CSV table of C-alpha atoms and ligand atoms in Angstrom, one decimal:
chain,number,residue,atom,x,y,z
A,800,MET,CA,-3.8,-12.2,-11.0
A,801,ASN,CA,-7.2,-11.6,-12.0
A,802,GLN,CA,-7.3,-7.7,-12.4
A,803,PHE,CA,-5.0,-8.0,-15.4
A,804,SER,CA,-5.8,-10.1,-18.4
A,805,THR,CA,-3.9,-11.8,-21.0
A,806,ARG,CA,-3.8,-12.2,-25.0
A,807,ASP,CA,-2.7,-15.5,-26.3
A,808,GLY,CA,-1.2,-16.4,-22.8
A,809,GLU,CA,0.7,-13.1,-22.7
A,810,LEU,CA,0.2,-10.9,-19.6
A,811,VAL,CA,-1.9,-7.7,-21.1
A,812,LEU,CA,-0.9,-4.2,-19.2
A,813,GLY,CA,-2.5,-1.0,-19.8
A,814,GLY,CA,-4.1,-2.6,-23.0
A,815,GLU,CA,-0.7,-3.9,-24.4
A,816,ARG,CA,1.4,-6.9,-24.4
A,817,LEU,CA,3.7,-7.0,-22.0
A,818,SER,CA,6.4,-7.7,-24.7
A,819,THR,CA,5.3,-4.3,-26.5
A,820,VAL,CA,5.4,-2.4,-22.8
A,821,ALA,CA,8.7,-3.9,-22.6
A,822,ALA,CA,9.8,-2.7,-25.9
A,823,ARG,CA,8.6,0.8,-25.0
A,824,VAL,CA,10.4,1.2,-22.0
A,825,GLY,CA,13.2,-0.1,-23.8
A,826,SER,CA,15.0,-2.0,-20.9
A,827,THR,CA,14.4,-4.4,-17.8
A,828,PRO,CA,13.6,-4.1,-14.9
A,829,PHE,CA,10.6,-1.8,-14.5
A,830,TYR,CA,7.6,-1.3,-12.6
A,831,ALA,CA,4.3,-0.7,-14.8
A,832,TYR,CA,1.4,1.0,-13.1
A,833,ASP,CA,-2.0,0.8,-14.8
A,834,ARG,CA,-4.1,4.0,-14.7
A,835,ASN,CA,-7.4,2.1,-15.2
A,836,LEU,CA,-7.1,0.0,-12.3
A,837,ILE,CA,-5.9,3.2,-10.3
A,838,ARG,CA,-9.3,4.7,-11.4
A,839,GLN,CA,-11.2,1.8,-10.6
A,840,ARG,CA,-9.7,1.7,-7.0
A,841,VAL,CA,-11.2,5.2,-6.4
A,842,ALA,CA,-14.5,4.7,-7.9
A,843,GLU,CA,-15.0,1.6,-5.5
A,844,LEU,CA,-13.8,3.5,-2.5
A,845,ARG,CA,-16.0,6.3,-3.5
A,846,ALA,CA,-18.9,3.8,-3.9
A,847,ALA,CA,-18.4,2.0,-0.6
A,848,LEU,CA,-17.9,5.1,1.4
A,849,PRO,CA,-20.0,7.8,2.4
A,850,ALA,CA,-19.9,10.8,0.1
A,851,SER,CA,-18.9,13.5,3.1
A,852,VAL,CA,-15.9,11.2,3.6
A,853,LYS,CA,-12.8,12.8,1.8
A,854,LEU,CA,-10.2,10.6,0.4
A,855,HIS,CA,-6.3,11.3,0.6
A,856,TYR,CA,-3.5,9.9,-1.4
A,857,ALA,CA,-0.3,9.2,1.2
A,858,MET,CA,1.9,9.5,-1.5
A,859,LYS,CA,4.9,8.0,0.1
A,860,ALA,CA,3.3,4.4,-1.2
A,861,ASN,CA,4.3,5.4,-4.6
A,862,PRO,CA,5.8,9.0,-5.4
A,863,MET,CA,5.7,8.8,-9.0
A,864,PRO,CA,5.1,12.2,-10.6
A,865,ALA,CA,2.5,10.7,-13.2
A,866,VAL,CA,1.1,8.9,-10.4
A,867,VAL,CA,0.6,11.5,-8.2
A,868,GLY,CA,-0.6,13.6,-11.0
A,869,LEU,CA,-3.4,11.1,-11.9
A,870,LEU,CA,-4.4,10.7,-8.1
A,871,ALA,CA,-4.3,14.4,-7.3
A,872,GLY,CA,-7.1,14.5,-10.1
A,873,LEU,CA,-9.1,11.5,-8.6
A,874,VAL,CA,-9.0,12.3,-4.8
A,875,ASP,CA,-9.5,15.0,-2.5
A,876,GLY,CA,-6.1,15.6,-0.9
A,877,ILE,CA,-2.7,14.7,-0.9
A,878,ASP,CA,-0.6,13.6,2.4
A,879,VAL,CA,3.0,14.3,2.1
A,880,ALA,CA,6.0,13.1,4.6
A,881,SER,CA,8.8,15.6,3.2
A,882,ALA,CA,9.5,18.7,1.5
A,883,GLY,CA,10.5,16.7,-1.5
A,884,GLU,CA,7.1,15.2,-1.7
A,885,LEU,CA,5.4,18.4,-1.1
A,886,LYS,CA,7.0,19.8,-4.3
A,887,VAL,CA,5.8,16.7,-6.1
A,888,ALA,CA,2.4,17.2,-4.9
A,889,LEU,CA,2.0,20.9,-5.7
A,890,ASP,CA,4.1,20.2,-9.3
A,891,ALA,CA,1.0,17.6,-10.0
A,892,GLY,CA,-1.3,20.4,-9.2
A,893,ALA,CA,-2.4,19.2,-5.7
A,894,ASP,CA,-4.7,22.2,-4.3
A,895,PRO,CA,-2.4,23.6,-1.3
A,896,ALA,CA,-6.1,23.5,0.7
A,897,GLU,CA,-5.9,20.0,0.6
A,898,VAL,CA,-2.6,18.9,1.1
A,899,SER,CA,-1.5,17.9,4.8
A,900,PHE,CA,2.3,17.4,5.7
A,901,ALA,CA,3.0,14.8,8.6
A,902,GLY,CA,6.3,13.1,9.7
A,903,PRO,CA,8.6,12.9,12.6
A,904,GLY,CA,11.7,15.0,12.3
A,905,LYS,CA,10.5,17.9,10.1
A,906,ARG,CA,13.6,20.3,9.6
A,907,ASP,CA,12.9,24.1,10.3
A,908,THR,CA,13.5,24.7,6.4
A,909,GLU,CA,10.6,22.4,5.4
A,910,LEU,CA,8.1,23.3,8.0
A,911,ARG,CA,8.9,27.1,6.5
A,912,GLN,CA,8.2,25.9,3.0
A,913,ALA,CA,5.0,24.3,4.3
A,914,VAL,CA,3.8,27.5,5.6
A,915,ALA,CA,4.9,29.5,2.4
A,916,ALA,CA,2.9,26.6,0.5
A,917,ARG,CA,-0.4,27.3,2.5
A,918,VAL,CA,-0.5,23.5,3.1
A,919,LEU,CA,-1.7,22.3,6.3
A,920,VAL,CA,1.0,20.9,9.1
A,921,ASN,CA,0.4,17.8,11.2
A,922,VAL,CA,2.6,18.8,14.2
A,923,GLU,CA,4.1,16.0,15.9
A,924,SER,CA,6.1,18.0,18.6
A,925,ALA,CA,6.0,21.0,20.4
A,926,ARG,CA,9.1,22.6,19.0
A,927,GLU,CA,7.3,22.6,15.7
A,928,LEU,CA,4.8,25.3,16.9
A,929,ASP,CA,7.7,27.4,17.6
A,930,VAL,CA,9.5,27.4,14.4
A,931,LEU,CA,5.9,27.7,12.4
A,932,ALA,CA,5.1,30.6,14.5
A,933,ARG,CA,8.1,32.2,13.2
A,934,ALA,CA,8.1,31.4,9.6
A,935,SER,CA,4.3,32.4,9.8
A,936,ARG,CA,5.7,35.6,11.5
A,937,GLU,CA,8.7,36.1,8.7
A,938,LEU,CA,6.5,35.6,6.0
A,939,GLY,CA,3.0,37.0,7.1
A,940,LEU,CA,1.3,34.1,6.2
A,941,PRO,CA,-0.9,32.1,8.6
A,942,ALA,CA,0.6,28.7,9.7
A,943,ARG,CA,-2.2,26.2,9.2
A,944,VAL,CA,-1.6,23.4,12.1
A,945,ALA,CA,-3.5,20.1,13.0
A,946,VAL,CA,-2.4,18.0,15.8
A,947,ARG,CA,-1.2,14.3,15.0
A,948,VAL,CA,-2.0,12.6,17.9
A,949,ASN,CA,-0.4,9.5,19.1
A,950,PRO,CA,-3.5,7.4,20.4
A,951,ASP,CA,-3.6,5.3,23.8
A,952,TYR,CA,-4.3,2.4,21.3
A,953,GLU,CA,-3.2,0.5,18.3
A,954,LEU,CA,-4.5,-0.8,15.2
A,955,LYS,CA,-5.3,-4.6,15.9
A,956,GLY,CA,-3.5,-7.1,13.3
A,957,SER,CA,-1.8,-4.3,11.3
A,958,GLY,CA,1.4,-5.1,9.4
A,959,MET,CA,3.2,-1.8,10.5
A,960,LYS,CA,1.8,-0.5,14.0
A,961,MET,CA,2.2,3.1,13.9
A,962,GLY,CA,0.3,4.5,17.1
A,963,GLY,CA,-0.1,3.0,20.6
A,964,GLY,CA,2.6,2.8,23.4
A,965,PRO,CA,5.7,5.3,23.0
A,966,LYS,CA,6.2,6.1,19.4
A,967,GLN,CA,8.1,8.5,17.5
A,968,PHE,CA,5.1,9.7,15.9
A,969,GLY,CA,2.7,12.3,16.7
A,970,ILE,CA,2.0,13.8,20.4
A,971,ASP,CA,0.8,11.5,23.0
A,972,ALA,CA,-3.0,11.8,23.8
A,973,GLU,CA,-2.5,13.0,27.0
A,974,ALA,CA,-0.1,15.8,26.0
A,975,VAL,CA,-2.3,17.0,23.4
A,976,PRO,CA,-4.5,19.5,25.4
A,977,ALA,CA,-1.5,21.6,26.3
A,978,VAL,CA,0.2,21.7,22.7
A,979,LEU,CA,-3.4,22.8,21.9
A,980,ALA,CA,-3.2,25.7,24.8
A,981,ARG,CA,0.3,26.8,22.8
A,982,ILE,CA,-1.4,26.7,19.8
A,983,GLY,CA,-3.9,29.0,20.9
A,984,GLU,CA,-1.2,31.4,22.7
A,985,LEU,CA,1.2,31.7,19.3
A,986,GLY,CA,-2.1,32.4,17.2
A,987,LEU,CA,-1.5,29.7,14.8
A,988,ALA,CA,-4.7,28.7,12.4
A,989,PHE,CA,-5.6,25.4,14.3
A,990,GLU,CA,-7.4,23.1,11.7
A,991,GLY,CA,-7.9,19.6,13.6
A,992,PHE,CA,-6.3,16.4,14.3
A,993,HIS,CA,-4.3,13.6,12.6
A,994,LEU,CA,-5.1,10.1,14.1
A,995,PHE,CA,-3.0,7.1,12.2
A,996,ALA,CA,-2.7,3.6,14.1
A,997,GLY,CA,-1.2,1.2,11.6
A,998,SER,CA,-1.3,0.1,8.0
A,999,GLN,CA,-1.5,-2.9,5.7
A,1000,ASN,CA,-4.7,-4.2,7.6
A,1001,LEU,CA,-7.5,-7.0,6.2
A,1002,ARG,CA,-9.6,-7.0,8.9
A,1003,ALA,CA,-12.9,-4.6,8.8
A,1004,GLU,CA,-13.7,-4.6,12.2
A,1005,ALA,CA,-10.3,-4.0,13.4
A,1006,ILE,CA,-10.4,-1.0,11.1
A,1007,CYS,CA,-13.8,0.1,12.3
A,1008,GLU,CA,-12.6,-0.3,15.9
A,1009,ALA,CA,-9.8,2.1,15.6
A,1010,GLN,CA,-11.7,4.7,13.4
A,1011,CYS,CA,-14.2,4.5,16.7
A,1012,LYS,CA,-11.3,5.2,19.1
A,1013,SER,CA,-10.2,7.7,17.1
A,1014,TYR,CA,-13.6,9.4,16.8
A,1015,GLU,CA,-14.1,9.4,20.4
A,1016,LEU,CA,-10.6,10.7,21.5
A,1017,ALA,CA,-10.8,13.4,18.8
A,1018,LEU,CA,-14.3,14.5,20.2
A,1019,ARG,CA,-12.7,14.6,23.7
A,1020,LEU,CA,-9.7,16.7,22.6
A,1021,ALA,CA,-11.5,19.2,20.6
A,1022,ALA,CA,-13.0,20.4,23.9
A,1023,SER,CA,-9.3,21.7,24.4
A,1024,ALA,CA,-9.2,23.2,21.0
A,1025,PRO,CA,-8.6,26.8,20.2
A,1026,SER,CA,-11.1,26.8,17.3
A,1027,PRO,CA,-13.4,24.4,15.7
A,1028,VAL,CA,-12.0,21.1,14.2
A,1029,ARG,CA,-12.1,21.3,10.4
A,1030,PHE,CA,-10.4,18.1,9.4
A,1031,LEU,CA,-10.4,14.8,10.9
A,1032,ASN,CA,-8.3,12.5,9.8
A,1033,LEU,CA,-9.1,9.1,11.3
A,1034,GLY,CA,-6.1,7.3,9.6
A,1035,GLY,CA,-6.3,4.6,6.9
A,1036,GLY,CA,-5.0,1.2,7.3
A,1037,PHE,CA,-6.5,-0.3,4.5
A,1038,GLY,CA,-4.4,-3.3,3.5
A,1039,ILE,CA,-4.1,-5.2,0.3
A,1040,PRO,CA,-3.9,-9.1,-0.3
A,1041,TYR,CA,-0.3,-10.3,-1.0
A,1042,PHE,CA,-0.1,-14.0,0.0
A,1043,PRO,CA,-1.9,-16.9,-0.6
A,1044,GLY,CA,-5.2,-17.2,1.7
A,1045,GLU,CA,-5.7,-13.6,2.3
A,1046,GLN,CA,-8.9,-12.2,1.5
A,1047,ARG,CA,-9.8,-8.7,0.7
A,1048,LEU,CA,-10.8,-6.0,2.9
A,1049,ASP,CA,-14.7,-5.8,3.1
A,1050,LEU,CA,-15.2,-2.2,2.4
A,1051,ALA,CA,-19.0,-2.4,3.3
A,1052,PRO,CA,-18.8,-2.8,7.2
A,1053,ILE,CA,-16.3,0.3,7.0
A,1054,GLY,CA,-18.4,2.2,5.0
A,1055,ALA,CA,-21.3,1.6,7.3
A,1056,ASN,CA,-19.2,2.6,10.0
A,1057,LEU,CA,-18.1,5.8,8.5
A,1058,ALA,CA,-21.7,6.6,7.7
A,1059,ALA,CA,-22.1,6.5,11.3
A,1060,LEU,CA,-19.4,8.4,12.4
A,1061,ALA,CA,-20.1,11.2,9.9
A,1062,GLU,CA,-23.8,11.5,10.9
A,1063,ARG,CA,-22.6,12.1,14.8
A,1064,ALA,CA,-19.7,14.5,13.4
A,1065,SER,CA,-22.8,16.5,11.7
A,1066,HIS,CA,-23.7,17.6,15.1
A,1067,GLU,CA,-20.8,17.1,17.7
A,1068,LEU,CA,-18.3,18.3,15.5
A,1069,PRO,CA,-20.2,20.4,12.7
A,1070,GLU,CA,-17.4,21.9,10.7
A,1071,ALA,CA,-15.3,19.1,10.4
A,1072,ALA,CA,-14.7,17.0,7.2
A,1073,LEU,CA,-13.8,13.5,7.9
A,1074,VAL,CA,-10.6,12.3,6.2
A,1075,ILE,CA,-9.2,8.9,5.1
A,1076,GLU,CA,-5.6,8.9,4.1
A,1077,LEU,CA,-4.6,5.6,2.1
A,1078,GLY,CA,-1.4,4.8,0.4
A,1079,ARG,CA,-1.0,1.1,-0.8
A,1080,TYR,CA,-4.8,0.5,-1.1
A,1081,PHE,CA,-4.5,2.9,-4.5
A,1082,VAL,CA,-1.7,1.8,-6.0
A,1083,GLY,CA,-0.6,-1.6,-4.9
A,1084,GLU,CA,-2.4,-3.7,-6.9
A,1085,ALA,CA,-2.5,-1.6,-10.0
A,1086,GLY,CA,1.4,-2.3,-10.4
A,1087,VAL,CA,3.8,-4.9,-11.3
A,1088,TYR,CA,7.5,-5.2,-11.3
A,1089,VAL,CA,9.0,-6.7,-14.3
A,1090,THR,CA,12.2,-8.5,-14.7
A,1091,GLN,CA,14.1,-10.3,-17.3
A,1092,VAL,CA,15.7,-13.9,-17.1
A,1093,VAL,CA,19.5,-13.9,-17.1
A,1094,ASP,CA,20.2,-17.1,-16.4
A,1095,ARG,CA,18.8,-20.5,-15.5
A,1096,LYS,CA,21.2,-22.7,-13.7
A,1097,VAL,CA,20.4,-26.1,-11.7
A,1098,SER,CA,22.2,-26.1,-7.8
A,1099,ARG,CA,21.8,-29.6,-6.5
A,1100,GLY,CA,18.7,-30.3,-7.9
A,1101,GLN,CA,17.1,-27.0,-7.0
A,1102,VAL,CA,16.0,-24.6,-10.4
A,1103,PHE,CA,17.2,-21.0,-10.1
A,1104,LEU,CA,16.5,-18.5,-12.7
A,1105,VAL,CA,18.8,-15.5,-12.0
A,1106,CYS,CA,17.2,-12.0,-12.9
A,1107,ASP,CA,18.2,-8.7,-13.9
A,1108,GLY,CA,16.0,-7.1,-10.9
A,1109,GLY,CA,15.8,-7.8,-7.3
A,1110,MET,CA,15.7,-6.8,-3.9
A,1111,HIS,CA,17.6,-3.4,-4.7
A,1112,HIS,CA,14.6,-2.2,-6.9
A,1113,HIS,CA,11.6,-4.5,-5.1
A,1114,LEU,CA,13.0,-4.7,-1.4
A,1115,ALA,CA,9.5,-5.7,-0.1
A,1116,VAL,CA,9.1,-8.9,-2.7
A,1117,SER,CA,12.7,-9.9,-0.8
A,1118,GLY,CA,11.0,-10.0,2.4
A,1119,ASN,CA,13.1,-7.4,4.1
A,1120,PHE,CA,10.7,-4.3,4.3
A,1121,GLY,CA,9.4,-4.8,7.6
A,1122,GLN,CA,8.4,-8.3,7.2
A,1123,VAL,CA,8.9,-10.9,9.9
A,1124,VAL,CA,8.6,-14.1,7.8
A,1125,ARG,CA,9.3,-13.8,3.9
A,1126,LYS,CA,6.5,-15.2,1.8
A,1127,ASN,CA,6.1,-15.2,-2.0
A,1128,TYR,CA,4.5,-12.4,-3.8
A,1129,PRO,CA,2.3,-13.7,-6.6
A,1130,VAL,CA,4.5,-13.8,-9.9
A,1131,ALA,CA,4.1,-15.1,-13.5
A,1132,ILE,CA,6.3,-15.7,-16.4
A,1133,GLY,CA,5.0,-13.0,-18.5
A,1134,HIS,CA,4.5,-15.1,-21.9
A,1135,ARG,CA,2.7,-17.7,-20.2
A,1136,ALA,CA,0.6,-16.2,-17.9
A,1137,ASP,CA,-2.2,-18.4,-18.2
A,1138,GLN,CA,-0.3,-21.7,-18.3
A,1139,ALA,CA,-0.3,-24.4,-15.8
A,1140,ALA,CA,2.7,-24.7,-13.0
A,1141,GLU,CA,5.4,-27.4,-14.3
A,1142,GLU,CA,8.5,-27.2,-12.3
A,1143,SER,CA,9.4,-25.7,-8.9
A,1144,VAL,CA,11.9,-22.7,-8.9
A,1145,THR,CA,13.5,-20.2,-6.9
A,1146,ALA,CA,14.1,-16.9,-8.7
A,1147,VAL,CA,16.8,-14.5,-7.5
A,1148,GLY,CA,18.0,-11.4,-8.5
A,1149,PRO,CA,21.8,-10.1,-9.3
A,1150,LEU,CA,23.0,-9.0,-6.0
A,1151,CYS,CA,25.9,-11.1,-4.2
A,1152,THR,CA,23.8,-11.5,-1.1
A,1153,PRO,CA,20.9,-14.4,-0.2
A,1154,LEU,CA,18.7,-12.1,0.9
A,1155,ASP,CA,18.2,-11.1,-3.0
A,1156,ILE,CA,15.1,-13.6,-3.5
A,1157,LEU,CA,12.0,-12.9,-5.8
A,1158,ALA,CA,10.3,-16.0,-5.3
A,1159,GLU,CA,11.4,-19.1,-3.4
A,1160,ARG,CA,10.7,-22.5,-4.2
A,1161,MET,CA,7.4,-21.5,-6.4
A,1162,ASP,CA,5.6,-23.7,-9.1
A,1163,LEU,CA,5.7,-21.9,-12.1
A,1164,PRO,CA,5.6,-23.0,-16.3
A,1165,ARG,CA,8.9,-23.2,-17.3
A,1166,ALA,CA,11.1,-20.1,-18.0
A,1167,GLU,CA,14.2,-19.4,-20.2
A,1168,VAL,CA,16.7,-16.8,-20.4
A,1169,GLY,CA,15.4,-13.9,-21.8
A,1170,ASP,CA,12.0,-14.5,-20.3
A,1171,HIS,CA,10.3,-11.9,-18.6
A,1172,LEU,CA,9.3,-12.7,-14.8
A,1173,VAL,CA,6.6,-10.3,-13.4
A,1174,VAL,CA,5.9,-9.8,-10.0
A,1175,PHE,CA,2.2,-8.7,-8.8
A,1176,GLN,CA,0.8,-6.3,-6.3
A,1177,SER,CA,3.8,-4.1,-6.7
A,1178,GLY,CA,2.4,-0.8,-7.2
A,1179,ALA,CA,3.5,0.4,-3.5
A,1180,TYR,CA,6.4,0.7,-1.6
A,1181,GLY,CA,8.5,-0.9,-4.5
A,1182,ARG,CA,11.1,1.7,-6.2
A,1183,SER,CA,11.1,4.5,-3.9
A,1184,ALA,CA,11.4,2.0,-1.0
A,1185,SER,CA,14.7,0.1,-2.1
A,1186,PRO,CA,17.9,0.3,-1.9
A,1187,GLN,CA,19.0,1.0,-5.8
A,1188,ALA,CA,22.5,1.9,-5.3
A,1189,PHE,CA,23.3,-1.1,-3.4
A,1190,LEU,CA,25.6,-3.2,-5.6
A,1191,GLY,CA,25.7,-0.4,-8.8
A,1192,HIS,CA,23.5,-2.2,-10.9
A,1193,PRO,CA,21.2,0.0,-13.4
A,1194,ALA,CA,18.7,2.0,-11.9
A,1195,CYS,CA,14.9,1.1,-12.5
A,1196,GLU,CA,12.3,2.3,-15.1
A,1197,GLU,CA,8.9,3.3,-14.3
A,1198,VAL,CA,5.9,3.7,-16.7
A,1199,LEU,CA,1.9,4.5,-16.1
A,1200,VAL,CA,0.0,2.4,-18.7
A,1201,GLY,CA,-3.4,2.6,-20.3
B,1387,LIG,C1,2.7,5.4,5.5
B,1387,LIG,C2,1.4,6.1,5.7
B,1387,LIG,C3,0.2,6.1,5.2
B,1387,LIG,C4,-0.1,5.1,4.1
B,1387,LIG,O1,0.0,3.7,4.5
B,1387,LIG,P1,-0.5,2.6,3.8
B,1387,LIG,O2,-0.1,1.2,4.4
B,1387,LIG,O3,0.3,2.8,2.3
B,1387,LIG,O4,-1.8,2.8,3.2
B,1387,LIG,C5,-1.0,6.9,5.7
B,1387,LIG,N1,-0.9,7.6,6.5
B,1387,LIG,C6,0.4,8.1,7.2
B,1387,LIG,C7,0.7,9.1,8.3
B,1387,LIG,C8,1.7,7.1,7.0
B,1387,LIG,O5,2.7,7.3,7.5
C-alpha cells in the first residue's frame, strides 16, 4: 500500500521497521496506527473543504484513547455514541461544546451524564426529551439538543445505509415538527439537526446529492424550530478503498458542493455551522493489523498460512462485518513487502470456524512460520468491532506510532 514505505524490503511503520515495532509491542497480534497519516488526512480534508465547515470525528471507528486524543487536537469536535465513548472523548480533552452524542437506545443515565457534561445530544425519540428535561431540572443545567432526523431518502451506493425508510435511527422527518414543538414547550436548548444517511461511499456525486437533500430538509424543518439552527450536521459517508479496483473518493466536487451550501447557509441559516462527521476516513488507511504465521501447511494442493490473529480481532477482514460478499483486504508479508508474488495462499486465523479467514487464495511472496502477515486498511472498525472473547485467545494490543 503506497501510504507506507519499505526499508530493505521490510514494511516501515511510523519511521520504524515493522520488526522493531513488533519488538516494542512485545507480542503479536497487534494493530498499529500511524500518527502522521492521520495528520495528513485531516490536512487534506481541510485543504479540500471550505474553512467554515467543521470536521467531527465519529469515534466509534477507532476509540483507542491515544487516537481520540490525537484527533481531538486536530478536528473541531468528537461524535460519541455511548456514555463510555463520552468518557474517552472528555478524558482526551475534547471541548464539550463540540461533542455530540447520537445513538438509538440511550439509557436515562447516559442522557443525564450528557447533560452534566454539557454536550449536545442528538435526540432520536420523543422519550429522550422528557428524560433530558428531568435531568436538566435536577442538575440545574440546560439540556443541549439537536434532532437526529431519519430522512426520507438514502445515501445511494453506501456500504451501510443508515437513513431512509423505516429505521431505528433518528426521528422520521415527518414527525420532526411535533418534536420541535415539544422541545420548545420543555424549554430545552435547541441547537440544530443531525442527518446521517449512510457510510462507506466512494462516489462523490452520491455524497453531494445526499448533502443537498439534507440541507433542503433541514432548511424546511428549521421553519418549525423554537430557535435558530446553530449546528447543521450533514453526515459523512466518505469511504476509503478496501478492494482491488476501488477508486479513491474525489474530494474536489464535495468541496465545491459544500462551499455552495455554506454560501446559502450564510443567509438562509445565518447562525448555523455546517458539520461533517467522519470515522473511517480519518483513521482507516492509517492502520494495519499485524499477525504472525504459526503454521504453514498444504491441504490438497492449497497452501495455508495459519496465523495467531484472525476474525476475533479483525471481524471485517474475515468478511463478517456487514459485507455481502467476502473480498480480500490488501495484505503483505512484513519483510517482503516489496517482493513479487510467488504463490497463491489462504491465510487463516486460529479459530475453529471456517469463517476465520484473513486472505483467500491470494498471490503473495513466500512466508514461513514466524513471519509477519500485515493487513492494510485496518485502522477503523478493527479491534473494538471484533468478538475478542470468542474462543479464549489472548487480547490484541494496539499502538500509535510515528
Ligand atoms: C458510524 C457513524 C459514523 C461514521 O461512519 P464512517 O463510515 O466510519 O465514516 C458517522 N456518523 C454516525 C451517526 C455513525 O453512526
